[in-house]
Amino acid sequence: IIGGTTALIGTAVMLTQTNIKSALAWSTLSQMGFMLLQCGLGAFAAATLHIVAHSLYKAHAFLSSGSTVDMAQTLPGPLSIQRPRATSLLTAIAGSLLILVAMGILWGVTPEKEPAIVALGAILVMGLSQLFLRGLNGGHGLRIVLRFSLSVAGLAFVYFGLQHGAAQLMHGLVPEAVAPDTATKAFAVLLVVLFGAVSVMQYFGFTWTARWPSAYVHVSNGFYANTLFDRITGSLHGSVSEQK
């Protein structure tokens, strides 16, 4: 629960940041929550794979952040964002989920046996569905949609392949995953639903800032976690100074 909540909060705050280093920091916080969540769901091999893969990705993201800023400064103006249609959004998410289930069956992974892997894969699909959405909204025809579909299928195949490889590599080195109970399955479903809501917020982020400005302010400030932490550490520092 702590890991899932951390991942949700970190993801939501990351989407509101305008400073690239702040966005990367909140992204890292979210990923660490994911790793703790994986351990809580018994997917220890997946957590090990996650921390290795994340270290490679985040190292590249931080090192290339400066050039990303330079590239953004060369753009003539802000990018125009087309608001996705509700039907296109639902089609993109449903299509990505169907591909994920098909790839999971191909690798022998089912929600009954490994709900943690399927749930985390479904959260991955929330990002992959953006590929679908671009194809549907672009108006480029069936050929482009098919190419995006193949891209999503390929990434889902690699995801389950890496999970399978990590499980084989870590066999005997980490605790075996226990049979999931009803509470675990229910939590996995709830997590997917909540991350689906965050994905919708990302799709319509450029409009919800105007509709709920107060909420946007609270989220963009990280729900004031840094302020609270600074006050706590500051009071501790003051107490130590007085004792000296």
Short mmCIF file of C-alpha atoms in Angstrom, two decimals:
data_model
loop_
_atom_site.label_atom_id
_atom_site.label_comp_id
_atom_site.label_asym_id
_atom_site.label_seq_id
_atom_site.Cartn_x
_atom_site.Cartn_y
_atom_site.Cartn_z
CA ILE A 1 0.00 0.00 0.00
CA ILE A 2 2.83 2.39 0.86
CA GLY A 3 4.67 1.57 -2.35
CA GLY A 4 1.55 1.90 -4.51
CA THR A 5 0.58 5.21 -2.89
CA THR A 6 4.11 6.54 -3.37
CA ALA A 7 4.09 5.51 -7.04
CA LEU A 8 0.72 7.18 -7.62
CA ILE A 9 1.66 10.44 -5.92
CA GLY A 10 5.04 10.58 -7.62
CA THR A 11 3.50 10.02 -11.04
CA ALA A 12 0.80 12.66 -10.54
CA VAL A 13 3.26 15.27 -9.29
CA MET A 14 5.73 14.50 -12.08
CA LEU A 15 3.12 15.31 -14.71
CA THR A 16 2.71 18.85 -13.34
CA GLN A 17 6.39 19.83 -13.13
CA THR A 18 7.81 22.45 -15.49
CA ASN A 19 11.41 21.99 -14.37
CA ILE A 20 13.01 18.96 -16.02
CA LYS A 21 15.16 18.06 -13.00
CA SER A 22 12.13 18.23 -10.70
CA ALA A 23 10.19 16.01 -13.07
CA LEU A 24 13.02 13.48 -13.11
CA ALA A 25 13.26 13.55 -9.32
CA TRP A 26 9.56 12.86 -8.87
CA SER A 27 9.78 10.18 -11.54
CA THR A 28 12.53 8.49 -9.55
CA LEU A 29 10.40 8.68 -6.41
CA SER A 30 7.55 7.05 -8.30
CA GLN A 31 9.77 4.25 -9.60
CA MET A 32 11.10 3.51 -6.11
CA GLY A 33 7.50 3.22 -4.96
CA PHE A 34 6.91 0.76 -7.79
CA MET A 35 9.83 -1.38 -6.61
CA LEU A 36 8.49 -1.46 -3.07
CA LEU A 37 5.06 -2.31 -4.45
CA GLN A 38 6.52 -5.23 -6.40
CA CYS A 39 8.13 -6.59 -3.25
CA GLY A 40 4.84 -6.19 -1.39
CA LEU A 41 3.06 -8.20 -4.08
CA GLY A 42 5.73 -10.91 -3.91
CA ALA A 43 7.28 -10.13 -7.31
CA PHE A 44 10.87 -9.96 -6.02
CA ALA A 45 12.46 -10.96 -9.33
CA ALA A 46 10.45 -8.23 -11.07
CA ALA A 47 11.64 -5.68 -8.49
CA THR A 48 15.25 -6.71 -9.12
CA LEU A 49 14.77 -6.36 -12.86
CA HIS A 50 13.06 -3.00 -12.32
CA ILE A 51 15.89 -1.45 -10.31
CA VAL A 52 18.51 -2.53 -12.89
CA ALA A 53 16.45 -1.30 -15.85
CA HIS A 54 15.55 1.92 -14.05
CA SER A 55 19.18 2.69 -13.27
CA LEU A 56 20.05 2.50 -16.97
CA TYR A 57 17.06 4.58 -18.07
CA LYS A 58 17.36 7.23 -15.38
CA ALA A 59 21.11 7.62 -15.88
CA HIS A 60 20.45 8.37 -19.55
CA ALA A 61 17.54 10.68 -18.67
CA PHE A 62 19.61 12.79 -16.28
CA LEU A 63 22.66 12.94 -18.55
CA SER A 64 20.56 13.96 -21.56
CA SER A 65 18.36 16.44 -19.69
CA GLY A 66 20.54 19.40 -20.68
CA SER A 67 20.34 18.62 -24.38
CA THR A 68 16.58 18.14 -24.02
CA VAL A 69 16.27 21.68 -22.71
CA ASP A 70 18.39 22.97 -25.58
CA MET A 71 16.18 21.19 -28.10
CA ALA A 72 13.06 22.64 -26.51
CA GLN A 73 14.48 26.15 -26.77
CA THR A 74 14.92 25.75 -30.53
CA LEU A 75 11.21 25.07 -31.06
CA PRO A 76 9.31 27.99 -32.62
CA GLY A 77 6.61 27.90 -29.94
CA PRO A 78 4.59 25.67 -27.64
CA LEU A 79 3.40 22.43 -29.19
CA SER A 80 -0.26 22.34 -30.08
CA ILE A 81 -2.00 19.51 -28.25
CA GLN A 82 -5.12 18.02 -29.74
CA ARG A 83 -7.66 16.93 -27.19
CA PRO A 84 -8.32 13.21 -27.67
CA ARG A 85 -11.85 12.00 -28.30
CA ALA A 86 -13.35 9.80 -25.60
CA THR A 87 -13.96 7.00 -28.10
CA SER A 88 -10.36 7.11 -29.29
CA LEU A 89 -9.08 7.08 -25.72
CA LEU A 90 -11.19 4.07 -24.75
CA THR A 91 -10.25 2.25 -27.95
CA ALA A 92 -6.55 2.87 -27.32
CA ILE A 93 -6.68 1.60 -23.74
CA ALA A 94 -8.86 -1.40 -24.60
CA GLY A 95 -6.69 -2.33 -27.58
CA SER A 96 -3.50 -2.11 -25.51
CA LEU A 97 -5.01 -4.23 -22.74
CA LEU A 98 -6.08 -6.90 -25.22
CA ILE A 99 -2.56 -7.02 -26.65
CA LEU A 100 -1.12 -7.28 -23.13
CA VAL A 101 -3.41 -10.20 -22.24
CA ALA A 102 -2.53 -11.95 -25.50
CA MET A 103 1.21 -11.57 -24.90
CA GLY A 104 0.77 -12.74 -21.30
CA ILE A 105 -1.02 -15.89 -22.44
CA LEU A 106 1.76 -16.47 -24.96
CA TRP A 107 4.29 -16.44 -22.10
CA GLY A 108 2.03 -18.47 -19.80
CA VAL A 109 1.25 -15.56 -17.46
CA THR A 110 -2.35 -15.23 -16.23
CA PRO A 111 -4.00 -12.92 -13.66
CA GLU A 112 -4.87 -15.95 -11.52
CA LYS A 113 -1.25 -17.13 -11.23
CA GLU A 114 0.71 -13.89 -11.28
CA PRO A 115 -1.58 -10.90 -10.65
CA ALA A 116 1.38 -8.67 -9.75
CA ILE A 117 3.07 -9.14 -13.14
CA VAL A 118 -0.21 -8.64 -15.01
CA ALA A 119 -1.12 -5.56 -12.95
CA LEU A 120 2.27 -3.97 -13.50
CA GLY A 121 2.02 -4.83 -17.17
CA ALA A 122 -1.40 -3.17 -17.31
CA ILE A 123 0.13 -0.01 -15.83
CA LEU A 124 2.79 -0.21 -18.53
CA VAL A 125 -0.04 -0.40 -21.05
CA MET A 126 -1.33 2.96 -19.84
CA GLY A 127 1.81 4.42 -21.39
CA LEU A 128 1.75 2.21 -24.46
CA SER A 129 -1.82 3.23 -25.16
CA GLN A 130 -0.48 6.67 -26.08
CA LEU A 131 1.03 5.06 -29.18
CA PHE A 132 -2.40 3.77 -30.09
CA LEU A 133 -3.95 7.15 -29.42
CA ARG A 134 -1.48 8.95 -31.68
CA GLY A 135 -2.32 6.59 -34.50
CA LEU A 136 -6.06 6.99 -34.00
CA ASN A 137 -5.97 10.77 -33.68
CA GLY A 138 -3.44 11.36 -36.43
CA GLY A 139 -5.88 10.56 -39.20
CA HIS A 140 -3.17 8.70 -41.12
CA GLY A 141 -5.25 5.63 -41.87
CA LEU A 142 -5.21 1.97 -40.95
CA ARG A 143 -1.57 1.46 -41.91
CA ILE A 144 -0.27 3.76 -39.17
CA VAL A 145 -2.64 2.26 -36.60
CA LEU A 146 -1.34 -1.18 -37.51
CA ARG A 147 2.26 -0.04 -37.09
CA PHE A 148 1.49 1.38 -33.66
CA SER A 149 -0.30 -1.87 -32.76
CA LEU A 150 2.74 -3.90 -33.72
CA SER A 151 4.93 -1.57 -31.64
CA VAL A 152 2.71 -2.08 -28.60
CA ALA A 153 2.69 -5.85 -29.17
CA GLY A 154 6.46 -5.91 -29.48
CA LEU A 155 6.98 -3.94 -26.26
CA ALA A 156 4.49 -6.13 -24.37
CA PHE A 157 6.29 -9.23 -25.66
CA VAL A 158 9.63 -7.87 -24.47
CA TYR A 159 8.11 -6.97 -21.08
CA PHE A 160 6.91 -10.50 -20.39
CA GLY A 161 10.11 -11.94 -21.83
CA LEU A 162 12.24 -9.88 -19.45
CA GLN A 163 10.01 -10.83 -16.53
CA HIS A 164 10.37 -14.50 -17.43
CA GLY A 165 14.13 -14.16 -17.79
CA ALA A 166 14.46 -12.37 -14.46
CA ALA A 167 12.40 -15.07 -12.72
CA GLN A 168 14.64 -17.78 -14.17
CA LEU A 169 17.82 -15.90 -13.29
CA MET A 170 16.68 -15.15 -9.73
CA HIS A 171 15.30 -18.62 -9.05
CA GLY A 172 16.52 -19.71 -5.63
CA LEU A 173 18.06 -16.31 -4.88
CA VAL A 174 14.88 -14.46 -3.88
CA PRO A 175 11.76 -15.71 -2.05
CA GLU A 176 9.25 -17.53 -4.20
CA ALA A 177 5.99 -15.67 -4.81
CA VAL A 178 3.15 -17.05 -2.69
CA ALA A 179 -0.26 -17.90 -4.13
CA PRO A 180 -2.21 -14.62 -4.32
CA ASP A 181 -5.22 -14.27 -2.07
CA THR A 182 -8.41 -12.33 -2.73
CA ALA A 183 -7.10 -9.17 -1.06
CA THR A 184 -3.98 -9.18 -3.24
CA LYS A 185 -6.01 -9.58 -6.41
CA ALA A 186 -8.41 -6.82 -5.34
CA PHE A 187 -5.51 -4.47 -4.58
CA ALA A 188 -3.97 -5.20 -7.98
CA VAL A 189 -7.24 -4.33 -9.71
CA LEU A 190 -7.61 -1.13 -7.65
CA LEU A 191 -4.07 -0.12 -8.52
CA VAL A 192 -4.69 -0.53 -12.24
CA VAL A 193 -7.89 1.54 -12.00
CA LEU A 194 -6.11 4.34 -10.13
CA PHE A 195 -3.26 4.47 -12.61
CA GLY A 196 -5.85 4.50 -15.38
CA ALA A 197 -7.26 7.64 -13.78
CA VAL A 198 -3.76 9.18 -13.71
CA SER A 199 -3.35 8.33 -17.40
CA VAL A 200 -6.62 10.08 -18.21
CA MET A 201 -5.35 13.08 -16.24
CA GLN A 202 -2.23 13.02 -18.39
CA TYR A 203 -4.27 12.89 -21.60
CA PHE A 204 -6.40 15.86 -20.55
CA GLY A 205 -3.76 17.58 -18.41
CA PHE A 206 -3.77 20.74 -20.52
CA THR A 207 -7.49 21.23 -19.78
CA TRP A 208 -7.80 20.15 -16.15
CA THR A 209 -5.33 22.84 -15.05
CA ALA A 210 -7.92 25.43 -16.05
CA ARG A 211 -10.89 23.56 -14.58
CA TRP A 212 -9.35 22.72 -11.20
CA PRO A 213 -6.59 25.29 -10.63
CA SER A 214 -6.53 24.73 -6.86
CA ALA A 215 -5.94 21.01 -7.28
CA TYR A 216 -3.22 21.72 -9.83
CA VAL A 217 -1.42 24.01 -7.38
CA HIS A 218 -1.47 21.37 -4.63
CA VAL A 219 -0.27 18.60 -6.95
CA SER A 220 2.45 20.70 -8.58
CA ASN A 221 3.81 21.50 -5.11
CA GLY A 222 4.05 17.80 -4.33
CA PHE A 223 1.27 18.08 -1.73
CA TYR A 224 3.84 20.13 0.25
CA ALA A 225 5.81 17.05 1.28
CA ASN A 226 9.10 18.93 0.87
CA THR A 227 7.84 21.82 3.00
CA LEU A 228 6.74 19.46 5.77
CA PHE A 229 10.04 17.59 5.63
CA ASP A 230 12.02 20.84 5.78
CA ARG A 231 10.05 21.93 8.84
CA ILE A 232 10.67 18.60 10.59
CA THR A 233 14.39 18.55 9.84
CA GLY A 234 14.66 22.24 10.67
CA SER A 235 13.08 21.74 14.09
CA LEU A 236 15.38 18.79 14.73
CA HIS A 237 18.38 20.91 13.78
CA GLY A 238 17.21 23.61 16.17
CA SER A 239 16.82 21.11 19.00
CA VAL A 240 20.34 19.76 18.46
CA SER A 241 21.78 23.28 18.38
CA GLU A 242 20.09 24.17 21.67
CA GLN A 243 21.48 21.02 23.32
CA LYS A 244 24.97 21.95 22.21
#
